[in-house]
PDB file of C-alpha atoms in Angstrom:
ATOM      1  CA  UNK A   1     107.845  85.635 130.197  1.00  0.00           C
ATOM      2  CA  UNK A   2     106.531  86.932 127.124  1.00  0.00           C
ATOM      3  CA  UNK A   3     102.624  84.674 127.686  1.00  0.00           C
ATOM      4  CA  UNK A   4     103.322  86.237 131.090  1.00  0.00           C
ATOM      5  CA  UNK A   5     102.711  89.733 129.529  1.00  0.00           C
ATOM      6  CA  UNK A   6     100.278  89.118 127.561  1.00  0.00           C
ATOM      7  CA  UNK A   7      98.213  87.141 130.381  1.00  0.00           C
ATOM      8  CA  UNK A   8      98.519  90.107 132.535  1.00  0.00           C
ATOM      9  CA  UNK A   9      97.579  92.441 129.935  1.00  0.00           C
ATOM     10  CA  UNK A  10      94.422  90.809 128.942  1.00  0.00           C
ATOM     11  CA  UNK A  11      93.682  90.592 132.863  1.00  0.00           C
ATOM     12  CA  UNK A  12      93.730  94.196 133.273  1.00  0.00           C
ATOM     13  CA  UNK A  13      91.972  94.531 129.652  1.00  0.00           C
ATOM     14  CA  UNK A  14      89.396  91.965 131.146  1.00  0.00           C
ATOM     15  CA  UNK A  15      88.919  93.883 134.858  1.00  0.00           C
ATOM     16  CA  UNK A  16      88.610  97.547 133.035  1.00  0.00           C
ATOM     17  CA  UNK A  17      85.735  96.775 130.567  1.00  0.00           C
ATOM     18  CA  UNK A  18      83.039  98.098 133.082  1.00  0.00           C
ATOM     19  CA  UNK A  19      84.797 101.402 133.078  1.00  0.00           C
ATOM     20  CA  UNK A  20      85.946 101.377 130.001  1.00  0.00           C
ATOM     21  CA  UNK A  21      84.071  99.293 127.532  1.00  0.00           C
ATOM     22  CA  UNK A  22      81.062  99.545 125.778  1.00  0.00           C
ATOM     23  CA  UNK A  23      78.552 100.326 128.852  1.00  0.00           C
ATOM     24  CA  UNK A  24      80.697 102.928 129.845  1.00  0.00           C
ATOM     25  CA  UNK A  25      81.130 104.574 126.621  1.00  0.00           C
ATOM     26  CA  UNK A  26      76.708 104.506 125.909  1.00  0.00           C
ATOM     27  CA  UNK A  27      76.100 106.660 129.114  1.00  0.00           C
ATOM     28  CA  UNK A  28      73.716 109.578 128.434  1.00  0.00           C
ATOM     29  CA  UNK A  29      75.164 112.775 129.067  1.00  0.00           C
ATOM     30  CA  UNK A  30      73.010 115.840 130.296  1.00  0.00           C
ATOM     31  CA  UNK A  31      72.799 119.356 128.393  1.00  0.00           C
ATOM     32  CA  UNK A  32      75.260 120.396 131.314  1.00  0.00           C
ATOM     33  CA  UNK A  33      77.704 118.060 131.172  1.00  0.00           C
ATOM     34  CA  UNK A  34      77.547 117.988 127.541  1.00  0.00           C
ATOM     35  CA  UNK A  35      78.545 121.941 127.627  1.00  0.00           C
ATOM     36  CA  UNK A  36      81.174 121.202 130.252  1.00  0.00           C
ATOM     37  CA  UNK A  37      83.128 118.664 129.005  1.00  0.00           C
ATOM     38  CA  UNK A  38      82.935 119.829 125.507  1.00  0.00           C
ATOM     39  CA  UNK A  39      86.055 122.138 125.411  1.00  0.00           C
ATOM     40  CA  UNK A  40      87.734 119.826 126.699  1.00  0.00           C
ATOM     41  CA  UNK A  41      86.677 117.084 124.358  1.00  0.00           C
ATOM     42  CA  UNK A  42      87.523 119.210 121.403  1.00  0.00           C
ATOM     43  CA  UNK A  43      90.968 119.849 122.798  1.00  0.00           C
ATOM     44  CA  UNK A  44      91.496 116.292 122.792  1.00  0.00           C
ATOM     45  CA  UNK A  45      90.051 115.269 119.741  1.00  0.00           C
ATOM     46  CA  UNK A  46      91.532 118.041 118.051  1.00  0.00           C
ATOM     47  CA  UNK A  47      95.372 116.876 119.307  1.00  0.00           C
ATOM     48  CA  UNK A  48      94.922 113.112 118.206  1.00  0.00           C
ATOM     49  CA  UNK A  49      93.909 114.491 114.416  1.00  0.00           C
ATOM     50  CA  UNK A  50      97.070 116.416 114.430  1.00  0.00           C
ATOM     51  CA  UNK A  51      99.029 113.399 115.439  1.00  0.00           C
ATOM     52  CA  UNK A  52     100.639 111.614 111.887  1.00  0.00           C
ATOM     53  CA  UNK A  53     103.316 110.010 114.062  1.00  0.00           C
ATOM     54  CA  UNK A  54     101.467 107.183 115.240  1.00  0.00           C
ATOM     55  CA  UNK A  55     100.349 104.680 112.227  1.00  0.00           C
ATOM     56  CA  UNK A  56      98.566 102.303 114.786  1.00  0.00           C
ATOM     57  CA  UNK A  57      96.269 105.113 115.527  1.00  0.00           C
ATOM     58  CA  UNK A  58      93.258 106.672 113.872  1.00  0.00           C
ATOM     59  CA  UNK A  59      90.942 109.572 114.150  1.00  0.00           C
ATOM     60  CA  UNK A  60      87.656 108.846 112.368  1.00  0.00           C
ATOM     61  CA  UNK A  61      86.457 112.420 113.240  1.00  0.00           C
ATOM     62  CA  UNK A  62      82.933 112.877 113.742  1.00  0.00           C
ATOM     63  CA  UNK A  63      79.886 109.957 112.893  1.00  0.00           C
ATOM     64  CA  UNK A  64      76.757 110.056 112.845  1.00  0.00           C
ATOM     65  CA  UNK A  65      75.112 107.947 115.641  1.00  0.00           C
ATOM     66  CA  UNK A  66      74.100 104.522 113.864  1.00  0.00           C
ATOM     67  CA  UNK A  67      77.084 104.929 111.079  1.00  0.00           C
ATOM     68  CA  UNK A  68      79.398 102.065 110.701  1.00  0.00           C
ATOM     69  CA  UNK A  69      82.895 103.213 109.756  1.00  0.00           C
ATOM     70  CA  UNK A  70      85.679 101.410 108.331  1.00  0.00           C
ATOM     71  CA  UNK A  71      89.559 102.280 108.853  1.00  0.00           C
ATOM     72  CA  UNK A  72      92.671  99.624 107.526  1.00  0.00           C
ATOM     73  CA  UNK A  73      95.627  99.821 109.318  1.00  0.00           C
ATOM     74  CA  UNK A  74      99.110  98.216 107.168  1.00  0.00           C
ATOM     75  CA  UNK A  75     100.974  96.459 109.177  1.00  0.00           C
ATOM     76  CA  UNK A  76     104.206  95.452 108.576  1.00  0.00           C
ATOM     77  CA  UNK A  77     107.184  93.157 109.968  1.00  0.00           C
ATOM     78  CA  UNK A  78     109.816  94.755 110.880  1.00  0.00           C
ATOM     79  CA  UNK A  79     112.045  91.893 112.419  1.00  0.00           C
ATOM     80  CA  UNK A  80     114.267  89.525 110.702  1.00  0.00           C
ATOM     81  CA  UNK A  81     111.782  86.350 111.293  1.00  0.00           C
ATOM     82  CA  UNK A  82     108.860  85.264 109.960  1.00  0.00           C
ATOM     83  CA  UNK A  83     106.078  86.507 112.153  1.00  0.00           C
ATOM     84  CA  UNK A  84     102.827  85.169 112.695  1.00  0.00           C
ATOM     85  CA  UNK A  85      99.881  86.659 113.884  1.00  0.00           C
ATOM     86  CA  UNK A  86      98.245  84.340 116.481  1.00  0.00           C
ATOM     87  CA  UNK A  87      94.762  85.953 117.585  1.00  0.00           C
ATOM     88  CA  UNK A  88      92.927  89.187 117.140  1.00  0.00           C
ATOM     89  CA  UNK A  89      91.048  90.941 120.553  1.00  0.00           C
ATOM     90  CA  UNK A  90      88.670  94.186 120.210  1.00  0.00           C
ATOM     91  CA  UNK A  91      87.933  96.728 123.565  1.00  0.00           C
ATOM     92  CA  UNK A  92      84.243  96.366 122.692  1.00  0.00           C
ATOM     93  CA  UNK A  93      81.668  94.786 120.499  1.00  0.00           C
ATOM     94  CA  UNK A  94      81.039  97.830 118.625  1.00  0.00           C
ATOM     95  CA  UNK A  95      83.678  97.188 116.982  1.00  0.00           C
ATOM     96  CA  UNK A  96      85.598  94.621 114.904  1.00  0.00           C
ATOM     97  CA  UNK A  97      88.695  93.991 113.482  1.00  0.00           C
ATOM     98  CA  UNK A  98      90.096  91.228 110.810  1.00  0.00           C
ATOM     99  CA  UNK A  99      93.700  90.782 109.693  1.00  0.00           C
ATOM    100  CA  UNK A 100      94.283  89.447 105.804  1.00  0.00           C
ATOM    101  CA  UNK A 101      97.373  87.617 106.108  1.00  0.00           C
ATOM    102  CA  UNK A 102      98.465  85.351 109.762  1.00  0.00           C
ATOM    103  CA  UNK A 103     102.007  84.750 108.368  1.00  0.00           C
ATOM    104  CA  UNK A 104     104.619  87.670 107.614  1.00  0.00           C
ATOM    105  CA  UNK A 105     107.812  87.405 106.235  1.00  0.00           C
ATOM    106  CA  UNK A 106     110.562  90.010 107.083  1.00  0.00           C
ATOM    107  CA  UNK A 107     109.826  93.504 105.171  1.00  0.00           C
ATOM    108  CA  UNK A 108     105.936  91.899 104.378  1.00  0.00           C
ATOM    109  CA  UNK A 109     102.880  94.183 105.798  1.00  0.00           C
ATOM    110  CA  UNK A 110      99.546  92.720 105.805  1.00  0.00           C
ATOM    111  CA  UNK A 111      95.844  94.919 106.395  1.00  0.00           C
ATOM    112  CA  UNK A 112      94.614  95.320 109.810  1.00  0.00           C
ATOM    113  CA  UNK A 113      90.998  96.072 108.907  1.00  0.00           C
ATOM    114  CA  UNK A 114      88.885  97.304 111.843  1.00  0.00           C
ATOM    115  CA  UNK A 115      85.365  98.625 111.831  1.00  0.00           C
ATOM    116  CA  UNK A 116      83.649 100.571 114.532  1.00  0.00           C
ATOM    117  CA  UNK A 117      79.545 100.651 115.030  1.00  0.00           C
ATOM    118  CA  UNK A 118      78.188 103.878 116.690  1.00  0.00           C
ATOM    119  CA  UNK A 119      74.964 102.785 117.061  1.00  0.00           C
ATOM    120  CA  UNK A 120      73.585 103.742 120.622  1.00  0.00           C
ATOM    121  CA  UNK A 121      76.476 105.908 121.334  1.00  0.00           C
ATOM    122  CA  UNK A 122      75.451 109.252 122.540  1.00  0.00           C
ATOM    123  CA  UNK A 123      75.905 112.349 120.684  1.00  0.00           C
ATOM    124  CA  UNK A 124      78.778 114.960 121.267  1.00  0.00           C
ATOM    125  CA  UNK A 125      80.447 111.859 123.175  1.00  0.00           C
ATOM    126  CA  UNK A 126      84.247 110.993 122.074  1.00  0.00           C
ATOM    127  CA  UNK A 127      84.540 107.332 122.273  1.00  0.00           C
ATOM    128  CA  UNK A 128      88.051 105.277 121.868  1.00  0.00           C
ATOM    129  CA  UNK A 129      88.420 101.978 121.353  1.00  0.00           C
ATOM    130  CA  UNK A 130      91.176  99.507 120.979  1.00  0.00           C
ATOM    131  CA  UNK A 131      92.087  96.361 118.700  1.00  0.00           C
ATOM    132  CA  UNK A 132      94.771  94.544 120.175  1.00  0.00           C
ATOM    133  CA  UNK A 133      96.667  91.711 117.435  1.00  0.00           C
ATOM    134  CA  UNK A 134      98.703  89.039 119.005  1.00  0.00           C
ATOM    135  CA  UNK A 135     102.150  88.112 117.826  1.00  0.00           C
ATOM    136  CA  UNK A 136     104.642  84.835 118.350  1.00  0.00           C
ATOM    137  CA  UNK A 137     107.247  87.685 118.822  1.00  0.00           C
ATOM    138  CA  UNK A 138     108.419  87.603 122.214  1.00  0.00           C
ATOM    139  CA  UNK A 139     109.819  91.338 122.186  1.00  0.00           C
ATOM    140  CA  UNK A 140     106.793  92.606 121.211  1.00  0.00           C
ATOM    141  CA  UNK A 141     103.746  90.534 121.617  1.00  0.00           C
ATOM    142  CA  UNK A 142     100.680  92.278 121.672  1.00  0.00           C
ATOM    143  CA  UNK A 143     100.244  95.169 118.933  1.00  0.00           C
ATOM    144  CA  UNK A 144      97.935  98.061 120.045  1.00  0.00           C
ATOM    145  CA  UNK A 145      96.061  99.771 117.205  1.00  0.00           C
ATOM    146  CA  UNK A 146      93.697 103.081 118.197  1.00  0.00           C
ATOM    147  CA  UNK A 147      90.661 104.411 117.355  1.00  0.00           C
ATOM    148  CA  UNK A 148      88.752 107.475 118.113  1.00  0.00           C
ATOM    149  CA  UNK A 149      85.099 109.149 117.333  1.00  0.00           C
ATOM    150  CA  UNK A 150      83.345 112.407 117.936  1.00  0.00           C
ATOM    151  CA  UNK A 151      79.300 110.957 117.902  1.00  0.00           C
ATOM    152  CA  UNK A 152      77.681 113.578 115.504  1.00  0.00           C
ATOM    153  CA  UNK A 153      73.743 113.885 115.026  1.00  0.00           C
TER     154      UNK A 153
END
């Protein structure tokens, strides 16, 4: 049940990149809808910065178009077994993601490093992006770690 999951997860990752992925996100935007969606933009981007609740999510604020940023997440076991980390997956190739350590014992956290490109992004535009680690843990076996921009000039 649990490869179940993840195979229908990676289906519906798989089916949504057109609308969601990178193509998606490097749409030019004109001067009006720029100015129309930009309240709301700031609403949102200023509700994810004030959220410290979530540790597998984070707010790089705003980048410069062409700046590569850098965020580590820690990661830590939290069940009784040993857990191993079994593959890696990334929304988009702007960014990437590598994880230090496959094997976890109970209580042991490893670094979830992930790095986003804004190159060819366009400015003003919010773009998320997801890194999604695969685990041999069948109650929880696909880990979804956020990340969010604001493209700056």
């Amino acid at each position: 049940m649990p490869k179940m999951r993840a195979f229908i997860l990676l289906s519906l990752l798989f089916i949504s990149l057109p609308f969601n992925g990178c193509y998606a996100q490097t749409k030019e935007l004109s001067a009006a809808q720029t100015k129309e969606l930009s309240a709301a933009q700031t609403k949102e981007l200023s509700a994810a910065k004030e959220d410290k609740t979530d540790p597998y999510a984070w707010d790089f604020g705003k980048v410069k178009e062409g700046k590569v940023v850098e965020h580590a997440f820690i990661f830590e076991n939290k069940t009784n077994k040993t857990l191993k980390i079994t593959g890696i997956n990334t929304s988009c190739g702007c960014t990437s993601s590598e994880v230090k350590d496959k094997t976890l014992l109970p209580g042991q956290a490893t670094r979830v490093v992930v790095r986003f490109d804004s190159k060819g992004y366009a400015v003003g535009k919010i773009v998320h992006q997801h890194v999604y680690v695969d685990t041999d843990d069948a109650d929880n076996p696909v880990l979804k770690f956020k990340i969010q921009t604001e493209i700056a000039k």
